[in-house]
Amino acid sequence: MRSLIGYLVCLFVGLTITYTFLPRPEAVPANPPLRADRVQINALLDVGRRVLAVGERGSILLSDDQGASWQQAQVQPQRQVALTALVALDDQRLLAVGHDGWILRSEDAGQHWREVRHDDSLGEPLLGVWAAGGERVMAFGSFGKFYQSIDAGQTWQPLALDIDSAHLNGMDGGADGRRMLVGEQGLVLRSRDAGEHWQTLPAFYSGSLFGVVRLSASDWVTYGMRGHVFVSHDFGEHWRQVEVGNALPLYGHARLPGGGLVLVGAGSSVVRLDARGELASASRISGHGTLTSAAMVGSRLLLGGEQGVFVESAGNLATLGK
């Protein structure tokens, strides 16, 4: 009996020593840094001290160090569907839109988000959101979906447009009431009275337009499929194509300090336009696939796309902020 007890004691001690010296996995931090290069990004937004990115599976990422590191925001509820665009009403109140008519709202600069609208009955995406000033916001998307909020995005009402259910992809405007909406099949709508009335402009291109930018009351740029970029110097009365030297679609843009734009798209295309919408440079970055979005954060250019978010400062892009 004593020998059995002694054997069991020795066995217990041996197992304890073995366990003590076994290699341990490293402790996982409560909020580990997020690999922002492993999330498809559809839109970027700089709100001063913070940069935000939205993308696949309801992802909302935020960075407080100009894109060097990222954390995941808290979304309630998390529906795991793609988010496509976001906008700031001020430095605290933000809105994000996505598939299934999903609209999210934040009141703490993007740290926490709550759902204010969702409709999965049709599964149709919202593709853009634009702040009209004050409490007024517009959201738009597939098959002519166009909504307005007059209470900073808390409630939404549909607005009718005579566009035969065309997809709406981009919107811009100014405090003087001049606005433009662009979409598929070269659709361009213009308003002179803050969206009370819309005029469909004569077609000057048959492919999809993905974005529109107001450079001044008269100077506007729109861009889209097959590398097509157009500029107007008379608020859309006439348009002229800007030859950028490639036929790859362009999906997003960022304004540059001092005026001008950078446009990004498929094949890591990067096109720079000056303050009048004329071509300044066109190039491609190797190894980053399709780019969907861009944001100037200080002197750094952040790019987003199918390979997440990254900082581009090499080559001709180093002078973009000058």
XYZ file of C-alpha atoms in Angstrom:
322
model
C 0.000 0.000 0.000
C 2.805 2.391 0.928
C 4.546 1.638 -2.334
C 1.331 2.429 -4.255
C 0.924 5.769 -2.448
C 4.564 6.595 -3.088
C 4.134 5.777 -6.765
C 1.063 8.043 -7.051
C 2.864 10.908 -5.309
C 5.832 10.586 -7.657
C 3.495 10.503 -10.650
C 1.673 13.654 -9.472
C 4.926 15.520 -8.908
C 6.208 14.443 -12.310
C 3.069 15.621 -14.079
C 3.194 18.934 -12.218
C 6.791 19.542 -13.235
C 6.046 18.578 -16.835
C 3.069 20.971 -16.984
C 5.118 23.762 -15.422
C 7.723 23.652 -18.159
C 5.404 23.074 -21.116
C 5.512 25.985 -23.659
C 2.543 28.342 -23.257
C 0.759 30.194 -26.057
C 1.218 33.947 -25.755
C -1.656 35.739 -24.086
C -4.036 37.381 -26.567
C -4.662 41.079 -25.839
C -8.247 42.042 -25.065
C -8.272 44.286 -28.163
C -5.578 42.964 -30.501
C -4.463 45.242 -33.363
C -6.590 44.588 -36.434
C -5.000 43.425 -39.679
C -6.421 46.151 -41.880
C -4.796 44.526 -44.912
C -7.161 41.552 -44.657
C -10.469 43.390 -45.005
C -11.978 44.561 -48.289
C -12.429 48.321 -47.920
C -15.097 50.224 -49.846
C -14.800 53.747 -48.416
C -12.491 55.934 -46.310
C -13.262 59.078 -44.323
C -10.984 61.513 -42.495
C -12.709 63.311 -39.610
C -9.716 65.183 -38.264
C -8.186 63.269 -35.382
C -9.612 59.974 -36.667
C -9.761 58.028 -39.933
C -12.544 55.527 -40.619
C -12.903 52.741 -43.151
C -15.915 50.579 -44.030
C -16.130 47.407 -46.062
C -17.040 43.755 -46.252
C -19.145 41.904 -43.648
C -20.194 45.099 -41.910
C -16.628 46.039 -41.023
C -16.030 49.506 -39.584
C -12.401 50.241 -38.750
C -10.974 53.303 -37.047
C -7.477 54.694 -36.646
C -6.259 57.487 -34.375
C -2.669 57.466 -35.675
C -3.198 58.372 -39.342
C -3.663 54.790 -40.475
C -0.630 53.213 -38.764
C -2.890 50.906 -36.697
C -6.581 50.073 -36.739
C -9.287 48.893 -34.368
C -12.747 47.481 -34.958
C -15.684 49.709 -34.061
C -18.675 48.297 -32.199
C -21.755 47.814 -34.398
C -25.199 46.943 -33.015
C -26.594 44.802 -34.469
C -23.849 43.372 -36.678
C -25.568 42.026 -39.805
C -22.408 40.921 -41.645
C -23.355 42.633 -44.927
C -21.142 44.990 -46.894
C -20.965 48.679 -46.074
C -20.323 50.896 -49.072
C -20.027 54.546 -47.971
C -19.870 56.892 -44.995
C -20.159 60.597 -44.266
C -19.597 63.008 -41.386
C -22.212 65.538 -40.284
C -19.660 66.963 -37.844
C -16.687 65.581 -35.902
C -18.931 63.348 -33.754
C -21.995 62.400 -35.797
C -21.318 59.956 -38.636
C -23.426 57.809 -40.952
C -22.614 54.629 -42.896
C -24.721 52.882 -45.552
C -24.587 49.502 -47.226
C -26.408 46.501 -48.644
C -29.986 45.613 -47.669
C -30.712 49.317 -47.245
C -28.606 49.241 -44.085
C -27.944 52.608 -42.417
C -25.854 52.996 -39.270
C -25.334 56.075 -37.092
C -22.587 57.050 -34.656
C -22.567 59.896 -32.147
C -19.046 59.354 -30.779
C -16.834 59.827 -33.852
C -17.267 56.231 -34.992
C -16.453 54.249 -31.854
C -19.993 52.854 -31.519
C -22.673 52.444 -34.187
C -26.378 51.686 -33.992
C -28.767 50.686 -36.726
C -31.373 53.207 -37.827
C -32.607 51.487 -40.973
C -32.527 48.013 -42.536
C -34.588 46.332 -45.244
C -33.516 42.900 -46.463
C -36.780 42.168 -48.283
C -35.227 43.156 -51.620
C -31.529 42.857 -50.774
C -30.724 46.043 -52.669
C -27.661 48.086 -51.700
C -27.308 51.732 -50.864
C -24.191 52.924 -52.671
C -23.634 56.427 -51.328
C -24.507 58.985 -48.676
C -24.052 62.757 -48.789
C -24.447 65.452 -46.133
C -26.357 68.484 -47.387
C -25.541 70.689 -44.383
C -27.178 71.021 -40.994
C -29.388 68.024 -40.205
C -30.125 67.122 -43.838
C -28.614 63.981 -45.418
C -29.196 62.049 -48.654
C -28.673 58.318 -49.222
C -28.928 56.661 -52.631
C -28.226 53.421 -54.460
C -29.496 50.654 -56.690
C -32.619 50.901 -58.829
C -33.085 54.596 -58.166
C -33.263 54.323 -54.383
C -33.071 57.867 -53.005
C -33.785 58.801 -49.391
C -33.650 61.990 -47.355
C -33.269 62.607 -43.640
C -33.926 65.988 -42.045
C -32.994 64.898 -38.510
C -29.312 63.990 -38.969
C -29.982 60.463 -40.164
C -32.283 59.233 -37.416
C -35.309 58.760 -39.714
C -35.539 58.515 -43.505
C -38.141 59.224 -46.177
C -38.017 58.087 -49.833
C -37.837 60.700 -52.586
C -38.960 60.065 -56.153
C -36.689 60.674 -59.134
C -37.731 60.259 -62.758
C -34.800 58.033 -63.736
C -36.402 54.695 -64.680
C -34.842 52.769 -61.737
C -31.249 53.479 -62.746
C -28.533 52.874 -60.170
C -27.254 56.022 -58.429
C -23.555 55.955 -57.569
C -22.288 59.419 -56.590
C -23.395 62.850 -55.412
C -21.832 66.217 -54.590
C -22.872 69.821 -54.155
C -22.429 73.048 -52.264
C -24.123 75.569 -49.999
C -25.362 77.542 -53.034
C -27.829 74.751 -53.855
C -25.968 73.418 -56.893
C -25.870 69.608 -56.856
C -25.207 66.680 -59.151
C -26.097 62.987 -59.031
C -24.472 60.407 -61.315
C -25.207 56.770 -62.061
C -25.335 53.995 -64.606
C -25.532 54.437 -68.383
C -24.035 57.903 -68.169
C -26.844 59.293 -66.023
C -26.188 62.831 -64.730
C -28.807 64.778 -62.784
C -28.423 68.455 -61.914
C -30.193 70.625 -59.352
C -29.921 74.378 -58.881
C -32.244 74.598 -55.862
C -30.778 72.199 -53.261
C -32.541 69.164 -54.687
C -36.082 70.522 -54.908
C -36.013 69.925 -58.658
C -33.710 67.741 -60.745
C -32.867 67.974 -64.434
C -31.521 65.019 -66.400
C -28.627 66.286 -68.526
C -28.205 65.163 -72.146
C -26.157 61.979 -72.338
C -22.468 62.434 -73.175
C -21.332 58.897 -72.188
C -23.086 55.518 -72.233
C -21.158 53.751 -69.438
C -21.571 53.875 -65.677
C -20.322 56.879 -63.735
C -19.184 56.078 -60.193
C -18.393 59.493 -58.754
C -18.853 63.225 -59.166
C -16.891 66.053 -57.549
C -17.611 69.760 -57.291
C -14.363 71.719 -57.611
C -16.128 75.093 -57.739
C -19.585 76.411 -58.590
C -18.700 76.003 -62.292
C -16.011 73.286 -62.335
C -17.166 69.677 -61.910
C -15.552 66.282 -62.554
C -17.211 62.901 -63.041
C -15.539 59.524 -63.577
C -16.352 55.848 -64.035
C -15.974 52.846 -66.320
C -12.988 52.197 -68.592
C -10.950 55.068 -67.201
C -13.428 57.671 -68.375
C -13.033 61.075 -66.742
C -15.032 64.130 -67.791
C -14.742 67.768 -66.757
C -17.236 70.619 -67.068
C -16.443 74.290 -66.560
C -20.053 75.500 -66.802
C -21.952 73.413 -64.234
C -22.672 70.576 -66.616
C -23.749 72.453 -69.732
C -20.798 70.989 -71.625
C -18.447 68.114 -70.813
C -15.051 67.200 -72.194
C -13.234 63.899 -71.723
C -9.917 63.996 -69.880
C -7.605 61.416 -71.447
C -5.886 59.515 -68.603
C -4.102 56.892 -70.691
C -5.778 53.688 -69.505
C -9.107 51.899 -69.793
C -9.432 50.687 -66.197
C -12.520 51.720 -64.200
C -12.128 54.429 -61.560
C -14.092 53.948 -58.336
C -13.168 56.597 -55.783
C -11.477 59.907 -55.096
C -9.927 62.183 -52.489
C -9.521 65.937 -52.476
C -5.966 67.218 -52.281
C -4.712 70.096 -50.136
C -4.781 73.315 -52.103
C -7.224 71.938 -54.666
C -7.253 69.085 -57.131
C -8.148 65.432 -56.858
C -6.701 61.967 -56.832
C -8.843 59.270 -58.484
C -8.275 55.557 -57.833
C -9.506 52.361 -59.454
C -8.862 48.901 -60.851
C -5.328 47.693 -61.405
C -4.169 50.067 -58.645
C -4.756 53.012 -60.992
C -4.029 56.460 -59.549
C -4.943 59.603 -61.501
C -4.194 63.116 -60.302
C -6.196 66.129 -61.508
C -5.461 69.777 -60.791
C -7.857 72.289 -59.244
C -9.595 72.806 -62.605
C -10.000 69.099 -63.306
C -7.190 68.858 -65.847
C -4.810 65.890 -65.884
C -1.662 66.298 -63.788
C -0.420 62.688 -63.742
C -1.539 59.077 -64.135
C 0.193 55.961 -62.834
C -0.321 52.501 -61.372
C 0.893 51.053 -58.076
C 2.051 47.470 -58.254
C 0.694 44.744 -56.027
C -2.468 46.229 -54.528
C -5.221 45.129 -56.907
C -8.412 47.162 -57.166
C -8.520 50.453 -55.262
C -11.940 51.718 -54.223
C -11.219 54.762 -52.079
C -8.666 57.316 -50.928
C -8.201 59.913 -48.189
C -5.573 62.570 -47.553
C -4.649 62.461 -43.853
C -2.232 65.287 -43.178
C 0.522 64.746 -45.721
C -0.219 61.023 -46.068
C -2.359 59.426 -48.750
C -4.373 56.453 -47.484
C -5.687 54.047 -50.096
C -8.374 51.405 -49.616
C -9.470 48.463 -51.694
C -9.499 44.717 -52.036
C -6.281 44.408 -50.010
C -7.422 46.590 -47.129
C -5.966 49.986 -46.188
C -2.402 51.091 -46.756
C -0.306 54.252 -46.924
C 1.140 55.210 -50.297
C 4.010 57.670 -50.263
C 6.365 56.379 -52.933
C 7.267 57.767 -56.339
C 5.114 60.457 -57.858
C 2.550 60.164 -55.055
C 4.977 61.753 -52.606
C 4.129 65.162 -54.081
C 0.363 64.825 -54.084
C -0.063 67.072 -51.067
C 2.118 69.886 -52.432
